[in-house]
PDB file of C-alpha atoms in Angstrom:
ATOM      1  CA  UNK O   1     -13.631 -24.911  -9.574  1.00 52.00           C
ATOM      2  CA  UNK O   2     -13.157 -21.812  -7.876  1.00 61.00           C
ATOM      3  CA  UNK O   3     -14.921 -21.549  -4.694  1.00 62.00           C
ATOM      4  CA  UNK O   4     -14.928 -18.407  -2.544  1.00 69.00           C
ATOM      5  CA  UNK O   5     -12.499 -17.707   0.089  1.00 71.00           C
ATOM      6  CA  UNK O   6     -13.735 -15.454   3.255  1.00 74.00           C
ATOM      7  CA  UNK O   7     -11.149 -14.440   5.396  1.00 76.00           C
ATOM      8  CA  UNK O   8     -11.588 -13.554   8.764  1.00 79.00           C
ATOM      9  CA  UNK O   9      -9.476 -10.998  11.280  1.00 82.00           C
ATOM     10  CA  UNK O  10      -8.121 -12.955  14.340  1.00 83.00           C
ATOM     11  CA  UNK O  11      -7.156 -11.997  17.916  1.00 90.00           C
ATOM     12  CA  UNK O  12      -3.757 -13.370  17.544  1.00 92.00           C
ATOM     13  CA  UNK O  13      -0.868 -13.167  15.132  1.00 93.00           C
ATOM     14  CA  UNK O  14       0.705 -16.487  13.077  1.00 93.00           C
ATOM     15  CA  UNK O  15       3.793 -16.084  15.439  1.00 95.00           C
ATOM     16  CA  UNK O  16       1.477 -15.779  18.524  1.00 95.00           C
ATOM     17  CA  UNK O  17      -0.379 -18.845  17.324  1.00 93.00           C
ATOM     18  CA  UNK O  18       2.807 -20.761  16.590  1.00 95.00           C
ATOM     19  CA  UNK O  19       3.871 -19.731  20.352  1.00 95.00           C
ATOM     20  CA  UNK O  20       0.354 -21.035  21.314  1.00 94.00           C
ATOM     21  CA  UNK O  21       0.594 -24.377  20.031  1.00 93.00           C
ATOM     22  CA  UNK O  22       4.013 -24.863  21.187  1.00 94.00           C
ATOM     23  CA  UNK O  23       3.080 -25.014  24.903  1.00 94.00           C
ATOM     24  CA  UNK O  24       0.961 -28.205  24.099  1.00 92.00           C
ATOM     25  CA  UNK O  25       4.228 -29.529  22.636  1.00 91.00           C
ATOM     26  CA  UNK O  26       2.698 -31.014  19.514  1.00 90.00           C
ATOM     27  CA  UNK O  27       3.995 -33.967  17.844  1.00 90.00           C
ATOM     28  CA  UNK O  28       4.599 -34.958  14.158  1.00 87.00           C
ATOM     29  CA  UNK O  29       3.221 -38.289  12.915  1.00 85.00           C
ATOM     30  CA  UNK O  30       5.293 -38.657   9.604  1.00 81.00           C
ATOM     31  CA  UNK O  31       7.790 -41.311   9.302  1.00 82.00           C
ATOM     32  CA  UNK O  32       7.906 -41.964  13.234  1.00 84.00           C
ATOM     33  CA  UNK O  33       6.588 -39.729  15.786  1.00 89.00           C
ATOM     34  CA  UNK O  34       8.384 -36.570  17.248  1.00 91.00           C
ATOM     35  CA  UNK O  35       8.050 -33.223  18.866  1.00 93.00           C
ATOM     36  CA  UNK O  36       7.097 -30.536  15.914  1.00 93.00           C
ATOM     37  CA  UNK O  37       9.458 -27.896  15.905  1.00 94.00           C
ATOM     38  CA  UNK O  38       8.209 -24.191  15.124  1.00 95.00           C
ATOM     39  CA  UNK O  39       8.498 -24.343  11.631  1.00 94.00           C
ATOM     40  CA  UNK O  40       6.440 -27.752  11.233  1.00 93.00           C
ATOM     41  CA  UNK O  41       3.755 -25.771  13.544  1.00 94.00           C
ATOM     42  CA  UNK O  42       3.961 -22.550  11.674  1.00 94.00           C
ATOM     43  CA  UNK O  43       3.119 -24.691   8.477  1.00 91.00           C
ATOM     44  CA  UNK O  44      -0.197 -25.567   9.310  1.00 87.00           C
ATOM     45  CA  UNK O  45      -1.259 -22.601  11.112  1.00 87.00           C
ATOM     46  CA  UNK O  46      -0.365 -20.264   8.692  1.00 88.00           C
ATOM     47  CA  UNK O  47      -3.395 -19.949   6.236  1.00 83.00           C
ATOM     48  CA  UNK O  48      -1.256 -18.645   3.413  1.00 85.00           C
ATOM     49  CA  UNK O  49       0.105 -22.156   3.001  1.00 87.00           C
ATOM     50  CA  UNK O  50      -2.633 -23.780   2.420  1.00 84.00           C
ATOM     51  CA  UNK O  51      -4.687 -22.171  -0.005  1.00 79.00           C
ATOM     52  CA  UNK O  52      -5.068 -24.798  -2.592  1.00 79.00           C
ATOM     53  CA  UNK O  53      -5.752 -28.721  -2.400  1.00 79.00           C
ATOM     54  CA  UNK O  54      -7.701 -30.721   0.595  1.00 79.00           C
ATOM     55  CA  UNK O  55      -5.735 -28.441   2.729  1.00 80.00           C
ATOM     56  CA  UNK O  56      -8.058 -25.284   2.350  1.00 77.00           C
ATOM     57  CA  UNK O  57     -10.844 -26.912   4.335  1.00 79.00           C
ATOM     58  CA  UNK O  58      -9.349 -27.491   7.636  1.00 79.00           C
ATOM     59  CA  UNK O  59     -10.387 -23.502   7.772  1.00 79.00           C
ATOM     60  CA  UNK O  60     -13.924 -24.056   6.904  1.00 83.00           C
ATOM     61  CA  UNK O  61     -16.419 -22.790   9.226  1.00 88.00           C
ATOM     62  CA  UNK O  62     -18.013 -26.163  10.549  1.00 94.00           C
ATOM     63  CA  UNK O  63     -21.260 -23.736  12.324  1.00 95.00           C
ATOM     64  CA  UNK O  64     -22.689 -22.466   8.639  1.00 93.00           C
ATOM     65  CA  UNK O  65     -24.493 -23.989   5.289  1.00 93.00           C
ATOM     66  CA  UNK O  66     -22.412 -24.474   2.343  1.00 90.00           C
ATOM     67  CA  UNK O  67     -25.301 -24.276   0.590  1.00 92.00           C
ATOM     68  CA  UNK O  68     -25.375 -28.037  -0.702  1.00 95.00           C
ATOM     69  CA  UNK O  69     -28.701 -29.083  -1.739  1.00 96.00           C
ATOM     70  CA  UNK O  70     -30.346 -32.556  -0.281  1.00 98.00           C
ATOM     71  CA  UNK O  71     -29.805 -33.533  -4.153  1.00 98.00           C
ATOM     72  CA  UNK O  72     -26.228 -32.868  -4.215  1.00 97.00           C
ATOM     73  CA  UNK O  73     -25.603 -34.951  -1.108  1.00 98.00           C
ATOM     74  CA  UNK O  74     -27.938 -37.912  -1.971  1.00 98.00           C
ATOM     75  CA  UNK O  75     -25.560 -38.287  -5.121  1.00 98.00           C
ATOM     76  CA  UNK O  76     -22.815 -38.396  -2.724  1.00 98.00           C
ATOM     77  CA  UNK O  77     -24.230 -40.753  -0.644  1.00 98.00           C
ATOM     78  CA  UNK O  78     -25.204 -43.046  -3.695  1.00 98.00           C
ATOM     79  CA  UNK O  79     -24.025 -46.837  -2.831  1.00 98.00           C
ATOM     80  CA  UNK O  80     -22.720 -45.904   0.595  1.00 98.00           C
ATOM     81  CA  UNK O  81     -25.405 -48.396   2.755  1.00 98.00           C
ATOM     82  CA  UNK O  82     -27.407 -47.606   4.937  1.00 98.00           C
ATOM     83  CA  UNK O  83     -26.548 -43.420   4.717  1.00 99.00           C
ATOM     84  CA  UNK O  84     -27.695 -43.589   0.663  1.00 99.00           C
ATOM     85  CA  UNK O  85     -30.975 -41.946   0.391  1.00 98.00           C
ATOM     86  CA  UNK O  86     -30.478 -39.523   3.576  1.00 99.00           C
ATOM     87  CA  UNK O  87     -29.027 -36.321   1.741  1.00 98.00           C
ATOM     88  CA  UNK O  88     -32.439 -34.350   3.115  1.00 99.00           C
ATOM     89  CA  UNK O  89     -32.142 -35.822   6.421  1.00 99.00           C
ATOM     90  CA  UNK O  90     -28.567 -34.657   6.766  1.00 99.00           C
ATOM     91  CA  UNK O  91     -29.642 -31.409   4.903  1.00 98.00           C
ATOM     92  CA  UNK O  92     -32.748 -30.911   7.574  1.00 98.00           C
ATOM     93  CA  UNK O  93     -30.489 -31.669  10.651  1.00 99.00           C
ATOM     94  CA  UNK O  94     -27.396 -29.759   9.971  1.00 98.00           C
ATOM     95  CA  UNK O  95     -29.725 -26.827   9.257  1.00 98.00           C
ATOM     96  CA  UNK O  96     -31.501 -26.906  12.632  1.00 98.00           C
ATOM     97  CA  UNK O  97     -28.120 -27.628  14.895  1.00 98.00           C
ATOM     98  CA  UNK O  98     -26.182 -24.737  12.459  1.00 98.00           C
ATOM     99  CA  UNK O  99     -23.476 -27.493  11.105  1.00 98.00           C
ATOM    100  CA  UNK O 100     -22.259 -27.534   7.762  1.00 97.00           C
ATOM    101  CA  UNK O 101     -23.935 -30.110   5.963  1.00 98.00           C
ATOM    102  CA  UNK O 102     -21.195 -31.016   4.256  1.00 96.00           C
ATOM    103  CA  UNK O 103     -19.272 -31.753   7.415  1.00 96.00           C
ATOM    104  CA  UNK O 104     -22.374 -33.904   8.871  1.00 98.00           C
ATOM    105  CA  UNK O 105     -22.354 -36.344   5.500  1.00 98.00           C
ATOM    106  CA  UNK O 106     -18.213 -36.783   5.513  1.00 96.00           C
ATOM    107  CA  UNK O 107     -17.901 -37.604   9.260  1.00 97.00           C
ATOM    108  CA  UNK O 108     -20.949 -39.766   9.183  1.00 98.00           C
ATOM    109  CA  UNK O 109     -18.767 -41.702   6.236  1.00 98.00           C
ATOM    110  CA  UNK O 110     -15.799 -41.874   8.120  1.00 97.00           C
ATOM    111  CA  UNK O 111     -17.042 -42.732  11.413  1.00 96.00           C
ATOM    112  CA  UNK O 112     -19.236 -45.444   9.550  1.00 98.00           C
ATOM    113  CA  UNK O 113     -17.132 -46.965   6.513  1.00 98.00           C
ATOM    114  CA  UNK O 114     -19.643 -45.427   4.020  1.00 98.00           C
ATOM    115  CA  UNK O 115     -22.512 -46.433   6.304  1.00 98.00           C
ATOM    116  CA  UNK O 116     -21.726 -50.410   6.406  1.00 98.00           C
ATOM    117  CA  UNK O 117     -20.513 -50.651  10.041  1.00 98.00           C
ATOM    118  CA  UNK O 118     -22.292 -52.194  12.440  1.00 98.00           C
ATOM    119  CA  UNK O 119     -23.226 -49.432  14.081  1.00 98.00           C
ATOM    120  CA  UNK O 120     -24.944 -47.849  11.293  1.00 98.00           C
ATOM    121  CA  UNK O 121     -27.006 -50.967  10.369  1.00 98.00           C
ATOM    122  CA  UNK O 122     -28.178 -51.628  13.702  1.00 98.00           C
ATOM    123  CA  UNK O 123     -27.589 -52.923  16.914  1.00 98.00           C
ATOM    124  CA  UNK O 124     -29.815 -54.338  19.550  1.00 98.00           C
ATOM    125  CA  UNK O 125     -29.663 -53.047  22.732  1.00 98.00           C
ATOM    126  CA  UNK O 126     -32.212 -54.024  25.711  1.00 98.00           C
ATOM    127  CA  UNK O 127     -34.403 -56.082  22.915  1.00 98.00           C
ATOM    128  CA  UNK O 128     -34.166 -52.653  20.790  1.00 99.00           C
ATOM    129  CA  UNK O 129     -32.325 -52.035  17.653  1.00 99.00           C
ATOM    130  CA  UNK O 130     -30.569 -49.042  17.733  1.00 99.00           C
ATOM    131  CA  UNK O 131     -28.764 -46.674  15.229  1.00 99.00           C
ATOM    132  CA  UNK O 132     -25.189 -44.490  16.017  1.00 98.00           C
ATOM    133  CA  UNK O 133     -23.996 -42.767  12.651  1.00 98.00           C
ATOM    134  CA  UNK O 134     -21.285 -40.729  14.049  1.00 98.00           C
ATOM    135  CA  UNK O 135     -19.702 -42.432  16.556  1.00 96.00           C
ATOM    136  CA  UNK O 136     -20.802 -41.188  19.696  1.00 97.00           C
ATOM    137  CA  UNK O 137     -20.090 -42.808  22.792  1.00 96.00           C
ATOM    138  CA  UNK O 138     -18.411 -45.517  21.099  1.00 94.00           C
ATOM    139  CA  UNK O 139     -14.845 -45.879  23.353  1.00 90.00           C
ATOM    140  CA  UNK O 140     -11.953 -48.035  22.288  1.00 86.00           C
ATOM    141  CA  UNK O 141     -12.566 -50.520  24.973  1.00 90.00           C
ATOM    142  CA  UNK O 142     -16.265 -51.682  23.856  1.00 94.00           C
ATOM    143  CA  UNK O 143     -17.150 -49.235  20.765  1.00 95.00           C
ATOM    144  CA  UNK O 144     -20.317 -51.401  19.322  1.00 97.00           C
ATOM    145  CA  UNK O 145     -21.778 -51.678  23.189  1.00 97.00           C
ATOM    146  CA  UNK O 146     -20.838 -48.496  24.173  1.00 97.00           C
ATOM    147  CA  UNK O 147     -22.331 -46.890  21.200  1.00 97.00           C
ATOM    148  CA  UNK O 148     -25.469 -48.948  20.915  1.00 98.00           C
ATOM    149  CA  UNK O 149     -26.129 -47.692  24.316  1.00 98.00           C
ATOM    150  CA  UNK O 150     -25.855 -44.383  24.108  1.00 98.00           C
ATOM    151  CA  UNK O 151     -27.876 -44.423  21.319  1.00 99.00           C
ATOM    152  CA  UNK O 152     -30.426 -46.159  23.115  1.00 99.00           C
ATOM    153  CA  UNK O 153     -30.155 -43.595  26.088  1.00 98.00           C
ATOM    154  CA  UNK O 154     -30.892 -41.258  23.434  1.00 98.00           C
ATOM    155  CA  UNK O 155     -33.426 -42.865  21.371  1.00 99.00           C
ATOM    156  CA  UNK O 156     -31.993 -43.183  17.917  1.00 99.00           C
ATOM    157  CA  UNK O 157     -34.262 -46.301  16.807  1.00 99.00           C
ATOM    158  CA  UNK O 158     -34.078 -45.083  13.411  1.00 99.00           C
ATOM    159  CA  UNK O 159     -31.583 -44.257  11.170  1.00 99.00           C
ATOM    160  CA  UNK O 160     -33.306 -40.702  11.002  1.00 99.00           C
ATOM    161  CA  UNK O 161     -33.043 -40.248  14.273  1.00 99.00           C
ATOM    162  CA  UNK O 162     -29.413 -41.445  14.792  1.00 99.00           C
ATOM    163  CA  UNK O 163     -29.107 -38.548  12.029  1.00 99.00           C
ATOM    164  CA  UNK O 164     -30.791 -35.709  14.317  1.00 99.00           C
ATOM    165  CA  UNK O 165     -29.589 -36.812  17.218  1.00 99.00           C
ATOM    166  CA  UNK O 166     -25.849 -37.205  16.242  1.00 98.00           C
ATOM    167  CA  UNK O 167     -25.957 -33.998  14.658  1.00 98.00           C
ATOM    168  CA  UNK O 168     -27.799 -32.537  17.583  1.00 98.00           C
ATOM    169  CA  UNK O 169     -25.051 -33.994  20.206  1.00 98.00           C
ATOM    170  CA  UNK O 170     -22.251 -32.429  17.570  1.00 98.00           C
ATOM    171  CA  UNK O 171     -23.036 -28.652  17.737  1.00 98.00           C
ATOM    172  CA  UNK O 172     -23.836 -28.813  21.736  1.00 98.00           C
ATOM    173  CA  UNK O 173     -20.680 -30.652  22.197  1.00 97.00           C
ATOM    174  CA  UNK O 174     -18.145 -29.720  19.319  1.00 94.00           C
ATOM    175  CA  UNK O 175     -19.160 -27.430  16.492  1.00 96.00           C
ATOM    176  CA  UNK O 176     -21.256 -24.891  18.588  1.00 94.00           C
ATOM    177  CA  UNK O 177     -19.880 -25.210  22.175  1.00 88.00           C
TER     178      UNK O 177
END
């Protein structure tokens, strides 16, 4: 399938970039861990080289629609707990927080192993059961306490509103800040 590609002008230069990123010293995670040298850096900031394959969408622009209907993503969310039947909530609530839609669906998946974590089925917090679908405020150290009360702090008694709210807390913090 051919889907469009929309370039955009930047500030800065590939080589500028590369210089960028090098300050941060960046590290390579294949077969051990070790500092990335130009080249591996210029590899995955140069757009050019990754034009095809899964690599294309680490470009996509996370603030817009990609026009996928509620439809399309309750088909993709067919079988995957408690996120199956929720394409039009994730459609609704990436559309008033400007997020791709697409993006909203995939990290809900990954942050909730295809909506069966515990998390995502609900947790009671305070003698309330409570609903996180992305993750939020879930450290390391305690992630199912930690998440089940932020999203008490925030309301999210529902899986609808975990949906909302997530995606709300998203833009303002990520996509959109």
């Amino acid at each position: 399938e051919d889907i469009p590609v929309v370039y955009t002008d930047c500030d800065m230069t590939v080589d500028e970039m590369v210089e960028e990123q090098m300050t941060a010293e960046p590290t390579v995670f294949t077969n051990g861990v070790f500092p990335a040298s130009e080249e591996n850096v210029e590899q995955y900031v140069n757009p050019e080289n990754l034009v095809s394959g899964y690599e294309k969408y680490q470009f996509m622009d996370l603030s817009v629609s990609n026009n996928v209907d509620s439809a399309t993503l309750d088909t993709y969310l067919k079988g995957k707990g408690v996120l199956d039947g929720h394409g039009s909530e994730f459609k609704k609530a990436a559309d008033d927080n400007n997020v791709s839609e697409v993006y909203l669906v995939i990290h809900s998946c990954l942050e909730t192993g295809n909506g069966s974590s515990e998390l995502a089925n609900g947790v009671e917090y305070n003698g309330t059961t409570v609903y996180n679908l992305f993750g939020i405020g879930a450290v390391d150290e305690s992630p199912i306490d930690a998440g089940a009360e932020y999203a008490y702090k925030q309301g999210w008694t529902s899986v609808e509103k975990a949906i909302e709210g997530g995606a709300k807390w998203i833009s303002e913090n990520y996509i959109n800040n």
